[in-house]
Amino acid sequence: MSNIGIIGAGSIGLLIASYLAEQHHVTLYTRQTTGHDITILRDDQVSRPVEVRPLDQFESQDLVFVTTKSYDIKSVMPYLTSAEMPVMFLQNGMGHVKETERVQHALFGIVEHGAMRTGQYAVRHTGMGRIRYGRVPVPMLEATPLQFEYVPNIEQVMLTKLFMNAVINPLTAYYGIPNGQLLDSPYAEKAHGIFEELRNVFPKHPISYEEIEQVIRRTALNRSSMLQDLERGRQTEIEPIVGFVLEHAVNPTPLLTFYFHQIKSQEKRGDSM
């Protein structure tokens, strides 16, 4: 049995904690808590006990997951920079990669499970997938239902996910539409246009628009996380997704630039279109 820490009690943090608690001692670190033990309700199943502690009581673990939003990474870094344990970051976009350079043993992962938080310590596992991660394999993760999969070049996997997020999230958020409407005019043309801008920024990345269309079809009824964030008046992840692309752009990217500024503007107003 290993000691595993999870920073962040959102849907992904709760999902991972509920599964790993079956085999390990899991501590969930949040800002809004006092130390106590809880159980997590996942669908209709109650997990084994999970310790909940405030982040300022963070202690070294055998492995730590950071499941916060990308824009919260900076605030948790002071707890991680001096630690020698492996730390796996599971954020959208790639804006957090540079921020984590000070972590001695940083790992990066892509979550392909569907999860929705339904209460303070309750989560619904809405879609079974896998968690691909890279840099160094972690043997303790080999036999879990979450299907952790080590890949040698995680940066390529992250860039593929970035393409998908950069096409889907800004458009669905700005127009207030579910993913599936990106298959129809006039949104399909805009999605194609954004994809071409992404290809101009990362011309060597091997991805086709058909791959993105497959994701759109598979998630047709979903409302993107960026759309949900705007609807709830929360900060979005436009910076680590589209902002990261704009930082690397050499040629003009008018569509990405337009939607980046529009989403940032809606964040400030606290409303959505």
Coordinates of C-alpha atoms in Angstrom, one line a residue:
M1 CA 0.0 0.0 0.0
S2 CA 1.4 3.4 -1.0
N3 CA 0.6 6.9 0.2
I4 CA -1.0 8.9 -2.5
G5 CA -1.9 12.6 -2.3
I6 CA -4.4 14.4 -4.6
I7 CA -4.4 18.2 -4.7
G8 CA -7.9 19.3 -5.9
A9 CA -11.3 17.9 -5.1
G10 CA -13.0 18.6 -8.4
S11 CA -14.6 15.8 -10.5
I12 CA -11.3 14.3 -11.6
G13 CA -9.7 14.5 -8.2
L14 CA -12.7 12.7 -6.6
L15 CA -12.8 10.1 -9.3
I16 CA -9.1 9.2 -8.9
A17 CA -9.4 9.2 -5.1
S18 CA -12.4 7.0 -5.1
Y19 CA -10.6 4.3 -7.2
L20 CA -7.1 4.5 -5.7
A21 CA -8.5 4.3 -2.1
E22 CA -9.3 0.7 -2.8
Q23 CA -5.6 -0.2 -2.9
H24 CA -3.8 2.8 -1.3
H25 CA -3.9 5.3 1.5
V26 CA -5.2 8.4 -0.2
T27 CA -5.1 12.0 1.2
L28 CA -7.2 14.7 -0.6
Y29 CA -5.8 18.2 -0.2
T30 CA -8.1 21.2 -0.5
R31 CA -8.2 24.8 0.7
Q32 CA -11.7 24.7 2.1
T33 CA -11.5 22.0 4.8
T34 CA -10.4 20.9 8.2
G35 CA -8.7 17.5 8.7
H36 CA -11.1 14.6 8.7
D37 CA -11.9 11.3 7.0
I38 CA -14.6 11.0 4.3
T39 CA -16.0 8.5 1.9
I40 CA -16.6 9.4 -1.7
L41 CA -19.9 8.4 -3.4
R42 CA -19.0 7.3 -6.9
D43 CA -22.2 6.5 -8.8
D44 CA -23.9 4.2 -6.3
Q45 CA -20.7 2.9 -4.7
V46 CA -19.2 4.3 -1.5
S47 CA -15.4 4.4 -1.4
R48 CA -13.1 3.3 1.3
P49 CA -12.1 6.1 3.7
V50 CA -10.1 9.0 2.2
E51 CA -8.3 11.5 4.5
V52 CA -9.1 15.2 3.7
R53 CA -6.6 17.8 4.8
P54 CA -6.1 21.5 4.2
L55 CA -3.4 22.2 1.6
D56 CA -1.2 24.1 4.1
Q57 CA -0.8 20.8 5.9
F58 CA 0.6 19.1 2.8
E59 CA 3.1 16.3 3.5
S60 CA 5.4 14.3 1.2
Q61 CA 3.7 11.2 -0.4
D62 CA 4.8 8.3 -2.6
L63 CA 3.0 10.0 -5.5
V64 CA 1.0 13.2 -5.9
F65 CA -1.7 14.1 -8.4
V66 CA -2.5 17.7 -9.1
T67 CA -6.0 17.8 -10.5
T68 CA -6.7 21.6 -10.1
K69 CA -7.5 23.9 -13.0
S70 CA -4.4 25.1 -14.9
Y71 CA -4.8 28.6 -13.5
D72 CA -4.4 27.3 -9.9
I73 CA -1.1 25.6 -10.6
K74 CA 1.0 28.7 -9.5
S75 CA -0.6 28.7 -6.1
V76 CA 0.2 25.1 -5.3
M77 CA 3.8 25.2 -6.6
P78 CA 5.3 26.2 -3.2
Y79 CA 4.2 22.9 -1.8
L80 CA 5.8 20.9 -4.6
T81 CA 9.1 22.5 -5.6
S82 CA 11.2 21.1 -2.8
A83 CA 9.7 17.6 -2.8
E84 CA 11.5 14.5 -4.3
M85 CA 8.3 12.6 -4.9
P86 CA 6.8 12.2 -8.4
V87 CA 4.0 14.7 -9.1
M88 CA 1.6 14.0 -11.9
F89 CA -0.2 17.0 -13.5
L90 CA -3.6 16.4 -15.1
Q91 CA -4.5 19.7 -16.6
N92 CA -6.1 20.8 -19.9
G93 CA -3.9 22.7 -22.3
M94 CA -0.1 23.1 -22.1
G95 CA 0.3 26.4 -20.4
H96 CA 1.1 24.7 -17.2
V97 CA 4.2 22.8 -18.5
K98 CA 6.6 25.7 -18.2
E99 CA 5.2 26.6 -14.7
T100 CA 6.1 23.1 -13.4
E101 CA 9.7 23.1 -14.5
R102 CA 10.7 23.7 -10.9
V103 CA 9.2 20.3 -9.8
Q104 CA 12.0 17.8 -9.6
H105 CA 10.0 14.8 -10.8
A106 CA 7.1 16.2 -12.8
L107 CA 4.9 13.8 -14.8
F108 CA 2.1 14.8 -17.2
G109 CA -1.1 13.0 -18.0
I110 CA -4.2 13.2 -20.1
V111 CA -7.5 12.1 -18.6
E112 CA -9.9 10.4 -21.1
H113 CA -12.5 9.4 -18.5
G114 CA -15.8 11.3 -18.2
A115 CA -16.6 12.6 -14.7
M116 CA -19.1 15.0 -13.2
R117 CA -19.1 16.2 -9.7
T118 CA -22.5 15.8 -8.1
G119 CA -21.8 16.9 -4.5
Q120 CA -19.0 18.0 -2.2
Y121 CA -17.7 14.4 -2.1
A122 CA -19.7 12.8 -4.8
V123 CA -18.9 12.1 -8.4
R124 CA -20.5 10.4 -11.4
H125 CA -18.2 8.4 -13.7
T126 CA -19.9 9.3 -17.0
G127 CA -17.5 7.6 -19.4
M128 CA -14.9 4.9 -19.0
G129 CA -11.5 5.7 -20.7
R130 CA -7.9 5.7 -19.7
I131 CA -5.3 8.1 -18.3
R132 CA -2.2 8.3 -20.5
Y133 CA 0.9 9.7 -18.8
G134 CA 4.5 10.1 -19.5
R135 CA 8.1 10.9 -18.6
V136 CA 8.6 8.0 -16.1
P137 CA 6.5 4.9 -15.6
V138 CA 4.8 4.5 -12.2
P139 CA 4.5 0.8 -11.3
M140 CA 2.0 1.3 -8.5
L141 CA -0.6 2.5 -11.1
E142 CA -0.4 -0.6 -13.3
A143 CA -3.4 -2.5 -11.8
T144 CA -6.2 0.0 -11.4
P145 CA -9.6 0.3 -13.1
L146 CA -8.7 3.8 -14.2
Q147 CA -6.4 2.2 -16.9
F148 CA -3.2 4.3 -16.5
E149 CA -1.1 3.9 -19.6
Y150 CA 2.5 5.0 -19.8
V151 CA 3.5 6.5 -23.2
P152 CA 7.0 7.5 -24.1
N153 CA 6.2 10.8 -25.7
I154 CA 3.4 12.4 -23.6
E155 CA 4.1 15.8 -25.1
Q156 CA 2.8 14.6 -28.5
V157 CA -0.4 13.2 -26.8
M158 CA -0.8 16.6 -25.0
L159 CA -0.5 18.5 -28.2
T160 CA -3.2 16.3 -29.9
K161 CA -5.5 17.1 -26.9
L162 CA -4.6 20.7 -27.3
F163 CA -5.7 20.7 -30.9
M164 CA -9.0 19.2 -29.9
N165 CA -9.6 21.6 -27.0
A166 CA -8.6 24.6 -29.0
V167 CA -11.1 23.8 -31.8
I168 CA -14.0 22.7 -29.6
N169 CA -13.9 24.7 -26.4
P170 CA -13.7 28.4 -27.6
L171 CA -16.4 27.9 -30.3
T172 CA -18.9 26.1 -28.0
A173 CA -18.3 28.5 -25.2
Y174 CA -18.7 31.7 -27.3
Y175 CA -21.8 30.5 -29.2
G176 CA -23.3 28.6 -26.2
I177 CA -23.8 25.4 -28.2
P178 CA -23.2 21.6 -27.4
N179 CA -20.2 20.0 -29.1
G180 CA -22.3 18.3 -31.8
Q181 CA -23.3 21.6 -33.4
L182 CA -19.8 22.1 -34.6
L183 CA -20.6 19.5 -37.3
D184 CA -23.2 21.9 -38.8
S185 CA -22.9 25.1 -40.7
P186 CA -21.9 27.8 -39.9
Y187 CA -19.9 26.4 -37.0
A188 CA -18.2 23.7 -39.0
E189 CA -16.5 26.2 -41.2
K190 CA -15.3 28.1 -38.2
A191 CA -13.9 24.9 -36.6
H192 CA -12.1 24.1 -39.9
G193 CA -10.6 27.6 -39.9
I194 CA -9.3 27.2 -36.3
F195 CA -7.8 23.8 -37.2
E196 CA -5.9 25.3 -40.1
E197 CA -4.5 28.1 -37.9
L198 CA -3.4 25.4 -35.4
R199 CA -1.7 23.5 -38.2
N200 CA 0.2 26.7 -39.2
V201 CA 1.5 27.1 -35.6
F202 CA 2.4 23.4 -35.2
P203 CA 2.9 22.2 -38.8
K204 CA 4.8 19.0 -37.9
H205 CA 2.2 17.6 -35.6
P206 CA 0.5 14.5 -37.2
I207 CA -3.2 15.1 -36.7
S208 CA -6.1 15.3 -39.1
Y209 CA -9.3 17.2 -38.9
E210 CA -11.1 13.8 -39.2
E211 CA -9.7 12.9 -35.8
I212 CA -11.2 16.0 -34.2
E213 CA -14.6 15.3 -36.0
Q214 CA -14.6 11.9 -34.4
V215 CA -14.3 13.4 -31.0
I216 CA -17.0 15.9 -31.7
R217 CA -19.4 13.1 -32.8
R218 CA -18.5 11.0 -29.8
T219 CA -19.2 14.0 -27.4
A220 CA -22.0 15.5 -29.5
L221 CA -24.4 16.0 -26.5
N222 CA -21.7 17.3 -24.2
R223 CA -21.4 21.0 -23.1
S224 CA -17.7 21.8 -23.0
S225 CA -16.0 22.6 -19.8
M226 CA -15.3 26.1 -21.1
L227 CA -18.9 26.7 -21.8
Q228 CA -19.9 25.4 -18.4
D229 CA -17.3 27.7 -16.8
L230 CA -18.8 30.8 -18.5
E231 CA -22.3 29.8 -17.6
R232 CA -21.4 29.5 -14.0
G233 CA -19.4 32.8 -13.9
R234 CA -16.0 31.0 -13.4
Q235 CA -12.6 31.6 -14.9
T236 CA -12.0 29.4 -18.0
E237 CA -8.9 27.6 -19.2
I238 CA -8.7 29.8 -22.4
E239 CA -5.1 30.9 -21.3
P240 CA -3.4 27.5 -21.1
I241 CA -5.2 26.3 -24.3
V242 CA -5.6 29.1 -26.8
G243 CA -3.1 31.4 -25.0
F244 CA -0.4 28.8 -25.3
V245 CA -1.1 28.5 -29.1
L246 CA -0.9 32.3 -29.5
E247 CA 2.4 32.5 -27.6
H248 CA 3.9 30.1 -30.2
A249 CA 2.3 31.6 -33.3
V250 CA 4.7 33.3 -35.8
N251 CA 2.1 34.0 -38.5
P252 CA -1.3 35.7 -37.9
T253 CA -4.1 33.7 -36.2
P254 CA -7.1 35.9 -36.6
L255 CA -9.8 33.4 -35.5
L256 CA -7.9 32.1 -32.5
T257 CA -7.1 35.7 -31.5
F258 CA -10.7 36.8 -31.9
Y259 CA -12.1 34.0 -29.7
F260 CA -9.4 34.3 -27.1
H261 CA -10.2 38.0 -26.5
Q262 CA -14.0 37.3 -26.7
I263 CA -13.8 34.6 -24.0
K264 CA -11.5 36.7 -21.8
S265 CA -14.0 39.6 -22.1
Q266 CA -16.9 37.3 -21.1
E267 CA -14.9 36.1 -18.1
K268 CA -14.5 39.7 -16.9
R269 CA -18.2 40.5 -17.4
G270 CA -19.2 37.2 -15.8
D271 CA -21.7 36.4 -18.5
S272 CA -22.1 34.4 -21.6
M273 CA -23.7 34.8 -25.0

